[in-house]
PDB file of C-alpha atoms and ligand atoms in Angstrom:
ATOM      1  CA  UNK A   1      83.091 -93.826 101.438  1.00 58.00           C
ATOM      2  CA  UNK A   2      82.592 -92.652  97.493  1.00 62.00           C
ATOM      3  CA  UNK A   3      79.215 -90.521  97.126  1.00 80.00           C
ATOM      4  CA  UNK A   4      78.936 -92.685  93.712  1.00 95.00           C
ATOM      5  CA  UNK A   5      78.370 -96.034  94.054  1.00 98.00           C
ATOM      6  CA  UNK A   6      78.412 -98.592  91.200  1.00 98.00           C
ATOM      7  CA  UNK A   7      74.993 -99.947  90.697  1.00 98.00           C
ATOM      8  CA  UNK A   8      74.788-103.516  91.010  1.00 99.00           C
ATOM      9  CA  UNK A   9      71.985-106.061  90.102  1.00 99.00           C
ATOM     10  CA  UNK A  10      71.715-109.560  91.534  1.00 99.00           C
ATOM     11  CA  UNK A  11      70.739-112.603  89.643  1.00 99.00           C
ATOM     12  CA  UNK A  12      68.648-115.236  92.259  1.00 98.00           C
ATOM     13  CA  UNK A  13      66.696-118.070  91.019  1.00 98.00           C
ATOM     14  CA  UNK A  14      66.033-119.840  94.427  1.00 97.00           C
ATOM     15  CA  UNK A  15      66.744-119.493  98.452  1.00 97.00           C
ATOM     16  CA  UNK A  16      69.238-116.461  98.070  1.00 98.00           C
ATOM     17  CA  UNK A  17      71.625-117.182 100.928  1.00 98.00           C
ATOM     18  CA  UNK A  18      74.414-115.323  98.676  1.00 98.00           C
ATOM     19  CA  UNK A  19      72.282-112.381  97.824  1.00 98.00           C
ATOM     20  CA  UNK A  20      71.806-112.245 101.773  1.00 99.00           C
ATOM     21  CA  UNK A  21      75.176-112.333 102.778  1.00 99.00           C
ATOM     22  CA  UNK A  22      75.632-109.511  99.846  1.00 99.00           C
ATOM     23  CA  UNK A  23      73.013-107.915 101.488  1.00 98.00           C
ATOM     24  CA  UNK A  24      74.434-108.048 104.990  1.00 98.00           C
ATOM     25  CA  UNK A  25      78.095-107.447 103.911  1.00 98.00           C
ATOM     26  CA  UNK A  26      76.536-104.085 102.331  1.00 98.00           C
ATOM     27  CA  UNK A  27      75.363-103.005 105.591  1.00 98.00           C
ATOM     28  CA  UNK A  28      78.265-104.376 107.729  1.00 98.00           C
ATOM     29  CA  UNK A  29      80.618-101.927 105.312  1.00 98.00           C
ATOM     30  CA  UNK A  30      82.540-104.815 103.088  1.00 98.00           C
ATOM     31  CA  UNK A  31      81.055-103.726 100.176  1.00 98.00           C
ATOM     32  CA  UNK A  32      80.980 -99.908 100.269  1.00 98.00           C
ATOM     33  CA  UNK A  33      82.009 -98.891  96.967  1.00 98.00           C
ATOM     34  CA  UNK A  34      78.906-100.398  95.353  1.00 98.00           C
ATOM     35  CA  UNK A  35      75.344-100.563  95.850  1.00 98.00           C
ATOM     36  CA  UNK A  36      72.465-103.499  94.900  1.00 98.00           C
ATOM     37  CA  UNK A  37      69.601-101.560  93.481  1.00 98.00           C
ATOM     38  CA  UNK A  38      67.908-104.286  91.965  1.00 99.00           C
ATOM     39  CA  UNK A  39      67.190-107.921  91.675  1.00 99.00           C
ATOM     40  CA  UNK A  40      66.507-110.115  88.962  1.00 98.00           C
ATOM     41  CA  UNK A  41      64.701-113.870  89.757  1.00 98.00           C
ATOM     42  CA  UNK A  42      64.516-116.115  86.870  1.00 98.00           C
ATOM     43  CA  UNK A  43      61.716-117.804  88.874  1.00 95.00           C
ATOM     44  CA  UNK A  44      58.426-115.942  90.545  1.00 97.00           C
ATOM     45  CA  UNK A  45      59.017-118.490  93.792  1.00 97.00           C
ATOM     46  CA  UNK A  46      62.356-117.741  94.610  1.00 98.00           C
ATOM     47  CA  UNK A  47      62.833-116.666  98.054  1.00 98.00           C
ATOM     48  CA  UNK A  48      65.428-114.410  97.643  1.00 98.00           C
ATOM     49  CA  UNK A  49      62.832-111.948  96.210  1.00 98.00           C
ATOM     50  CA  UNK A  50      61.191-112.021  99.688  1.00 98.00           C
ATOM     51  CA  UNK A  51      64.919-111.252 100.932  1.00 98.00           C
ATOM     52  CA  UNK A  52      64.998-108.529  98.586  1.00 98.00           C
ATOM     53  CA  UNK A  53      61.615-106.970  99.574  1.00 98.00           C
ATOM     54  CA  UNK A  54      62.735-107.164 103.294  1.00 98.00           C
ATOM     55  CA  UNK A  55      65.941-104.951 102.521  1.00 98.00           C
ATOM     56  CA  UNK A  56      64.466-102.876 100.303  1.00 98.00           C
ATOM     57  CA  UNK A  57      65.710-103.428  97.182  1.00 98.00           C
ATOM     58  CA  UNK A  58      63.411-104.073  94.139  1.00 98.00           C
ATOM     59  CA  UNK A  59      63.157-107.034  92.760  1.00 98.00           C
ATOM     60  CA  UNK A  60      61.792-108.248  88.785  1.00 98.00           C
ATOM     61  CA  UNK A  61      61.062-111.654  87.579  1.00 98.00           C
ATOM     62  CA  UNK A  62      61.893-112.958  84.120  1.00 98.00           C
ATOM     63  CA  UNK A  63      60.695-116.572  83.532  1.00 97.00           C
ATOM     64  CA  UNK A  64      61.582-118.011  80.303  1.00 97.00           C
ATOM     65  CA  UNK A  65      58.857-120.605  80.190  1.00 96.00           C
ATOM     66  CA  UNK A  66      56.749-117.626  80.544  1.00 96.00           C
ATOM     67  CA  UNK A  67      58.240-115.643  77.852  1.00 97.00           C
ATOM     68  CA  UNK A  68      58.822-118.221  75.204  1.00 97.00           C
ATOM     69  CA  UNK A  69      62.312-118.228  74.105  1.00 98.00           C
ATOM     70  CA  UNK A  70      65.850-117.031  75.233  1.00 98.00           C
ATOM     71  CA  UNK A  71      65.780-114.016  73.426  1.00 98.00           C
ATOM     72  CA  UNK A  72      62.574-112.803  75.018  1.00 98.00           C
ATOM     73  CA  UNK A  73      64.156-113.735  78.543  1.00 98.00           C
ATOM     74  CA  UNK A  74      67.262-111.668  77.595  1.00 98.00           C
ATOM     75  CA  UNK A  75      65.641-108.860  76.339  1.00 98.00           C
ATOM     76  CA  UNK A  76      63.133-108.294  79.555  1.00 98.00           C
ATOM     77  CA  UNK A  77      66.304-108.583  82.014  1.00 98.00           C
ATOM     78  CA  UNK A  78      68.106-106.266  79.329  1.00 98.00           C
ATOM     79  CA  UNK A  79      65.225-103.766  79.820  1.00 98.00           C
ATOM     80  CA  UNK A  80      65.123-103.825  83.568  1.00 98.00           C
ATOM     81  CA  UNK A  81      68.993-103.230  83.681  1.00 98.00           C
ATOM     82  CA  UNK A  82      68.714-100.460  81.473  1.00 98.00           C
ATOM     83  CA  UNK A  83      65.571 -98.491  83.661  1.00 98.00           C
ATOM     84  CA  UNK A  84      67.842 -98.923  86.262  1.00 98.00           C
ATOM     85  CA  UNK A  85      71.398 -98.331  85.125  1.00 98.00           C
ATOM     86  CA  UNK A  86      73.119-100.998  85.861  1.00 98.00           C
ATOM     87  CA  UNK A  87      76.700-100.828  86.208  1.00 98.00           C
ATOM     88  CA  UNK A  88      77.744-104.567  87.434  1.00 98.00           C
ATOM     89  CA  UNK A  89      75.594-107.718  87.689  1.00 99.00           C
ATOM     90  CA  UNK A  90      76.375-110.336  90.346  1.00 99.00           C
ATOM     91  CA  UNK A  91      75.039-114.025  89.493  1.00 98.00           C
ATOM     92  CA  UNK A  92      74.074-115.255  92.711  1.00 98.00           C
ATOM     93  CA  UNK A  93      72.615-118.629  92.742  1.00 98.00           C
ATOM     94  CA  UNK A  94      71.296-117.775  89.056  1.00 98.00           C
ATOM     95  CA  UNK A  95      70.131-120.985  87.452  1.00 96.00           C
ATOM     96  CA  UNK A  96      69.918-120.105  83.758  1.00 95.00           C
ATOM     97  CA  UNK A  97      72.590-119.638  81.075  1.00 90.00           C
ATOM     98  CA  UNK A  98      73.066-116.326  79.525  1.00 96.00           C
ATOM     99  CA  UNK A  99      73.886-115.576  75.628  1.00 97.00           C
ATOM    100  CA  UNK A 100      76.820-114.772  74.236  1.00 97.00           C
ATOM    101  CA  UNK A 101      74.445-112.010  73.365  1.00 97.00           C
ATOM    102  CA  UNK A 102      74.112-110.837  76.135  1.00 98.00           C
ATOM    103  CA  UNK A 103      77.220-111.683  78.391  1.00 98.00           C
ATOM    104  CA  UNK A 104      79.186-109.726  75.732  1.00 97.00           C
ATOM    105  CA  UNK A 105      77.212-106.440  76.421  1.00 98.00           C
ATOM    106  CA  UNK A 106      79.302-106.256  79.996  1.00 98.00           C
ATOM    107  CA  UNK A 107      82.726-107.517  79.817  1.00 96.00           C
ATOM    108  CA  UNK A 108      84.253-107.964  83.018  1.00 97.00           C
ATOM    109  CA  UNK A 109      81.103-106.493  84.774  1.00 98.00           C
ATOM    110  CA  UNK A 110      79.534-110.049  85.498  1.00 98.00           C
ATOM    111  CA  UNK A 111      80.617-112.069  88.216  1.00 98.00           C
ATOM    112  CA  UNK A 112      79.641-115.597  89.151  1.00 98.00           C
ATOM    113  CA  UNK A 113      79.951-117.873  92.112  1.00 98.00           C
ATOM    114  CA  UNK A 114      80.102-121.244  91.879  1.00 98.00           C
ATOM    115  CA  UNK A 115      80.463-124.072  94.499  1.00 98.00           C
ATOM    116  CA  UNK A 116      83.182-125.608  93.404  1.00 98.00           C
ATOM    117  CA  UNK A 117      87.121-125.551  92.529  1.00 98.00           C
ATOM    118  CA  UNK A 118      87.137-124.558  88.297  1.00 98.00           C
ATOM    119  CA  UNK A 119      87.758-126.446  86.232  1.00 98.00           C
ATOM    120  CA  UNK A 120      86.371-129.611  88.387  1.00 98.00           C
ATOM    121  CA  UNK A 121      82.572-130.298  88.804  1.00 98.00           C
ATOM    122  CA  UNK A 122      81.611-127.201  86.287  1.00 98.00           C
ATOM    123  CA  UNK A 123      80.192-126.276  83.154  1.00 96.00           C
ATOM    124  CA  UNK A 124      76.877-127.306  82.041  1.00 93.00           C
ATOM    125  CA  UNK A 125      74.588-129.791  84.046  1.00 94.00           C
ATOM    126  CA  UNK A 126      76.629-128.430  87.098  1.00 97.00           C
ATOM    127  CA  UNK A 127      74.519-126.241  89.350  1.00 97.00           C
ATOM    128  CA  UNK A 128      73.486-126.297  92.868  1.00 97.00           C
ATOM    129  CA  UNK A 129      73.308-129.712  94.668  1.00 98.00           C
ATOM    130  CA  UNK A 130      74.493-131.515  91.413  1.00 98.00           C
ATOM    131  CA  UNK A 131      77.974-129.857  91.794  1.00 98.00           C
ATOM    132  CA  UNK A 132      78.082-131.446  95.945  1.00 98.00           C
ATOM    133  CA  UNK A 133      76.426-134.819  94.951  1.00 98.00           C
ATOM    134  CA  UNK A 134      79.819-135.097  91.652  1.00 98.00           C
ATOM    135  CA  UNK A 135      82.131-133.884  93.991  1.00 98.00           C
ATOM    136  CA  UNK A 136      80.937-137.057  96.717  1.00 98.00           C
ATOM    137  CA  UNK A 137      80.418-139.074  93.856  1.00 98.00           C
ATOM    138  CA  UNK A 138      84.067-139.098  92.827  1.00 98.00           C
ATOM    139  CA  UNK A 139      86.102-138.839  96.373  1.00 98.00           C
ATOM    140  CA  UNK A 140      87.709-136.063  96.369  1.00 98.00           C
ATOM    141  CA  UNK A 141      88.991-134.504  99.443  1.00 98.00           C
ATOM    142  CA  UNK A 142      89.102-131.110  98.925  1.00 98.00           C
ATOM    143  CA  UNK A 143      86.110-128.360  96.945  1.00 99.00           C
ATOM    144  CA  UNK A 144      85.252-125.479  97.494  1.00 98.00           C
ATOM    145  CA  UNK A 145      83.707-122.508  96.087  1.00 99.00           C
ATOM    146  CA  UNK A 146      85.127-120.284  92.752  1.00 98.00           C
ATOM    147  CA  UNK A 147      84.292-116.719  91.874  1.00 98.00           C
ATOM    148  CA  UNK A 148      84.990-115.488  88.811  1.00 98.00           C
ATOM    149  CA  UNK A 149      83.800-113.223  85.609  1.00 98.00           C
ATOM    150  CA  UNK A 150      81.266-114.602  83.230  1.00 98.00           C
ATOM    151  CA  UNK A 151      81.700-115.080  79.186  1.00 96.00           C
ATOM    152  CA  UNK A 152      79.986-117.115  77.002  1.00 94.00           C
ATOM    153  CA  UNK A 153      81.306-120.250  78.141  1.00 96.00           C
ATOM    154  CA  UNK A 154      80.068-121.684  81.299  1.00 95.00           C
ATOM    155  CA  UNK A 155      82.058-121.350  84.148  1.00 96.00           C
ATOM    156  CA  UNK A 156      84.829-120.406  81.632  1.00 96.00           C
ATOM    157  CA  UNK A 157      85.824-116.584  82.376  1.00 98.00           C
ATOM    158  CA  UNK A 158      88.752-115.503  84.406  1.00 98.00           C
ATOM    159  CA  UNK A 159      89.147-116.408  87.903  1.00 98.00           C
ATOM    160  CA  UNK A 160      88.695-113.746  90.667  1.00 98.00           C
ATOM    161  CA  UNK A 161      89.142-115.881  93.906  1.00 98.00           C
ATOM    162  CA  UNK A 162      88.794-119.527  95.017  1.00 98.00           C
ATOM    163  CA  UNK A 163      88.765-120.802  98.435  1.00 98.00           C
ATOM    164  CA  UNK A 164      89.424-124.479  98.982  1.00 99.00           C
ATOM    165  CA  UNK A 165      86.831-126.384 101.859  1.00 99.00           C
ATOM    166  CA  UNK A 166      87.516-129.880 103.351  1.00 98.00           C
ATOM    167  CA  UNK A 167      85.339-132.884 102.900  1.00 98.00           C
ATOM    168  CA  UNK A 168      84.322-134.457 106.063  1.00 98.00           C
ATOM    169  CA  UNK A 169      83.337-138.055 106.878  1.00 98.00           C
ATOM    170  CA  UNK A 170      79.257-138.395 106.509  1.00 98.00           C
ATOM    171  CA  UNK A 171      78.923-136.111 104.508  1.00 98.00           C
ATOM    172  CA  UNK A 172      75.911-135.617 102.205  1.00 98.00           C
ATOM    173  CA  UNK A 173      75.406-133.570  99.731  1.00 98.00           C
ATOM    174  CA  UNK A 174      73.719-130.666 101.318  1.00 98.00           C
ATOM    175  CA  UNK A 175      75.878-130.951 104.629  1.00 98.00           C
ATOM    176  CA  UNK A 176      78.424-130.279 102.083  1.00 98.00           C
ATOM    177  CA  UNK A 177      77.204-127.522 100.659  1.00 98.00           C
ATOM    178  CA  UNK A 178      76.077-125.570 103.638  1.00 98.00           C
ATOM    179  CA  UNK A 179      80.095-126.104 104.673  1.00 98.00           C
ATOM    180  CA  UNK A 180      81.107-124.934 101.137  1.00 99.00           C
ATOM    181  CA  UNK A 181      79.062-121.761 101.622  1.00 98.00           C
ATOM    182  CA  UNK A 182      79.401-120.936 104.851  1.00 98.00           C
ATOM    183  CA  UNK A 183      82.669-121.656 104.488  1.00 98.00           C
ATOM    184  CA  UNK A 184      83.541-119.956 101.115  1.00 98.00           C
ATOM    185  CA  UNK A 185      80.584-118.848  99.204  1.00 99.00           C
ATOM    186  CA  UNK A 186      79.243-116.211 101.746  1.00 98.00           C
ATOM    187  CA  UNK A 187      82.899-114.536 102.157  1.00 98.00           C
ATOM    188  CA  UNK A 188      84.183-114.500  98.364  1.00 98.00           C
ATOM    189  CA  UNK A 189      81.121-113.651  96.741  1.00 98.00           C
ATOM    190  CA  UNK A 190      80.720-110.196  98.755  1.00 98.00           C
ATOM    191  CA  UNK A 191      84.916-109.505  98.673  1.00 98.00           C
ATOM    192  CA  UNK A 192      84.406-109.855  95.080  1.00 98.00           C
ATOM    193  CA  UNK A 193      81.614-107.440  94.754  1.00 98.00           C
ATOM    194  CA  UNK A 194      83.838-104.702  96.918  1.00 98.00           C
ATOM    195  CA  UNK A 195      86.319-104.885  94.365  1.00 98.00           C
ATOM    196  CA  UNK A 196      84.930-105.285  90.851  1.00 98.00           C
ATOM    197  CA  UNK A 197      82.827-102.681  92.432  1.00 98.00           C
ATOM    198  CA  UNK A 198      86.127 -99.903  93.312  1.00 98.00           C
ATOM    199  CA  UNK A 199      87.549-100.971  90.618  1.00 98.00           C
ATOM    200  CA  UNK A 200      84.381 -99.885  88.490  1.00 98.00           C
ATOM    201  CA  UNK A 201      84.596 -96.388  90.197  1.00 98.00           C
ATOM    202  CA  UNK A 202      88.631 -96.087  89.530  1.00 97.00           C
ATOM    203  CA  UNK A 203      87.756 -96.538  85.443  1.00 96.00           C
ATOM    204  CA  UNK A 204      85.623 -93.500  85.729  1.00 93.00           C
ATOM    205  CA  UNK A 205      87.840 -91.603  88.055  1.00 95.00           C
ATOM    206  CA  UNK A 206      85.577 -91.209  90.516  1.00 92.00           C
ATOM    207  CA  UNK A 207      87.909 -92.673  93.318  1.00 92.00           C
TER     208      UNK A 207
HETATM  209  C1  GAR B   1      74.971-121.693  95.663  1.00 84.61           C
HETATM  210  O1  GAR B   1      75.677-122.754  96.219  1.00 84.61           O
HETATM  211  C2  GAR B   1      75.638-121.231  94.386  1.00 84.61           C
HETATM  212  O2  GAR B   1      77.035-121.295  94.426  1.00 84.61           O
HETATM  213  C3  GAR B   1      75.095-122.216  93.410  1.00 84.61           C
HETATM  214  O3  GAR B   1      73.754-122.429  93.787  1.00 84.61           O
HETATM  215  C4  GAR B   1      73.594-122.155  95.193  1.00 84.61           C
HETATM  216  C5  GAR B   1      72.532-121.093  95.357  1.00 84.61           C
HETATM  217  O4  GAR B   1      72.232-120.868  96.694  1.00 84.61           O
HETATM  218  N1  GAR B   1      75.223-121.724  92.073  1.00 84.61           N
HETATM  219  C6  GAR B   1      75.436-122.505  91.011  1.00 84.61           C
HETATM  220  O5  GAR B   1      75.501-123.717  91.079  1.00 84.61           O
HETATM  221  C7  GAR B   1      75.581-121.771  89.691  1.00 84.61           C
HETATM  222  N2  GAR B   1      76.197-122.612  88.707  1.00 84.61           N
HETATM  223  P1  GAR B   1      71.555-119.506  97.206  1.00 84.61           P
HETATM  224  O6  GAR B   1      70.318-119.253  96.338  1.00 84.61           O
HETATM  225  O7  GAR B   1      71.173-119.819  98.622  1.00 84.61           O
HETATM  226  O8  GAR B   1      72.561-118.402  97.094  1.00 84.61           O
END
């Protein structure tokens, strides 16, 4: 195991089951080549902060409707990342939109999952239950979940991994999407971390 890790900040804006199962693939040894040192809730409620606080990892809250405008939003997460020199952010059930402005600052160090197959049920309007309630909506047979780097387009950067889950008779939309994550969500997400994360360290020769 490296001695330097990359340092890795999560994005949360509600429950945090994926910063959890970051959390416990960090101490089960699937990611080792990285580290989460902080985490960033775009909403005071979120739970995942009280995840955070229970591993030990600090945690900071930027809420636009609290700081007025986008810019204001990006600049406060900007600040946090730089006090805590953040190598690679991880967008974790992160419910707001980012800036060209700022997702150009870390090209191919920001990585999304989203629970679905890109290019269906993405893009803007598609987040969280939305994407399960489309995806029942129009039939299909197959989703599944889609990590993958972030740009200034919305679900729009290069793909890192997909896994394909089966739709099931009866399903509603949040049977479906505890199936999509346990099924998908939970395993890419923290594969994806391990090796954005190594891959991090190999650019700076460290490994
Ligand atoms: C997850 O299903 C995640 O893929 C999705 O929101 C849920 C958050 O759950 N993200 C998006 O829709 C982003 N466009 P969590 O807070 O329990 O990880």
């Amino acid at each position: 195991m490296p001695d330097v890790k990359a340092r890795i900040a999560v994005f949360v804006s509600g429950g945090g089951t994926n910063l959890q199962a970051l959390i416990d693939a960090q101490q089960s040894g699937i990611i080792k080549s990285g580290e989460i040192v902080l985490v960033v809730a775009s909403n005071p409620g979120a739970y995942a902060l009280t995840r955070a606080e229970k591993a030990g990892i600090d945690g900071v809250v930027a809420f636009k409707k609290e700081l007025g405008s986008q810019e204001a939003f990006e600049a406060k997460i900007i600040e946090s990342l730089d006090e805590y020199n953040i190598d690679f952010i991880i967008l974790a059930g992160f419910m707001s939109i980012l800036s060209e402005n700022f997702t150009s600052r870390y090209p191919n160090r920001i990585i999304n999952v989203h629970p679905a197959l890109i290019p269906s049920f993405c893009g803007k309007g598609y987040y969280g239950l939305r994407v399960h309630e489309e995806a029942l909506k129009y039939g299909v047979k197959v989703t599944g979940a889609t990590v993958h780097f972030v740009n200034e387009i919305p679900d729009g950067g290069e793909i890192i991994a997909q896994k394909a889950v089966y739709i099931e008779e009866g399903d509603t939309p949040e049977i479906l999407q505890r199936r999509v994550m346990e099924q998908a969500e939970w395993k890419l997400l923290p594969e994806a971390a391990e090796m954005v994360s190594k891959r991090i360290l190999k650019e700076r020769g460290i490994i």
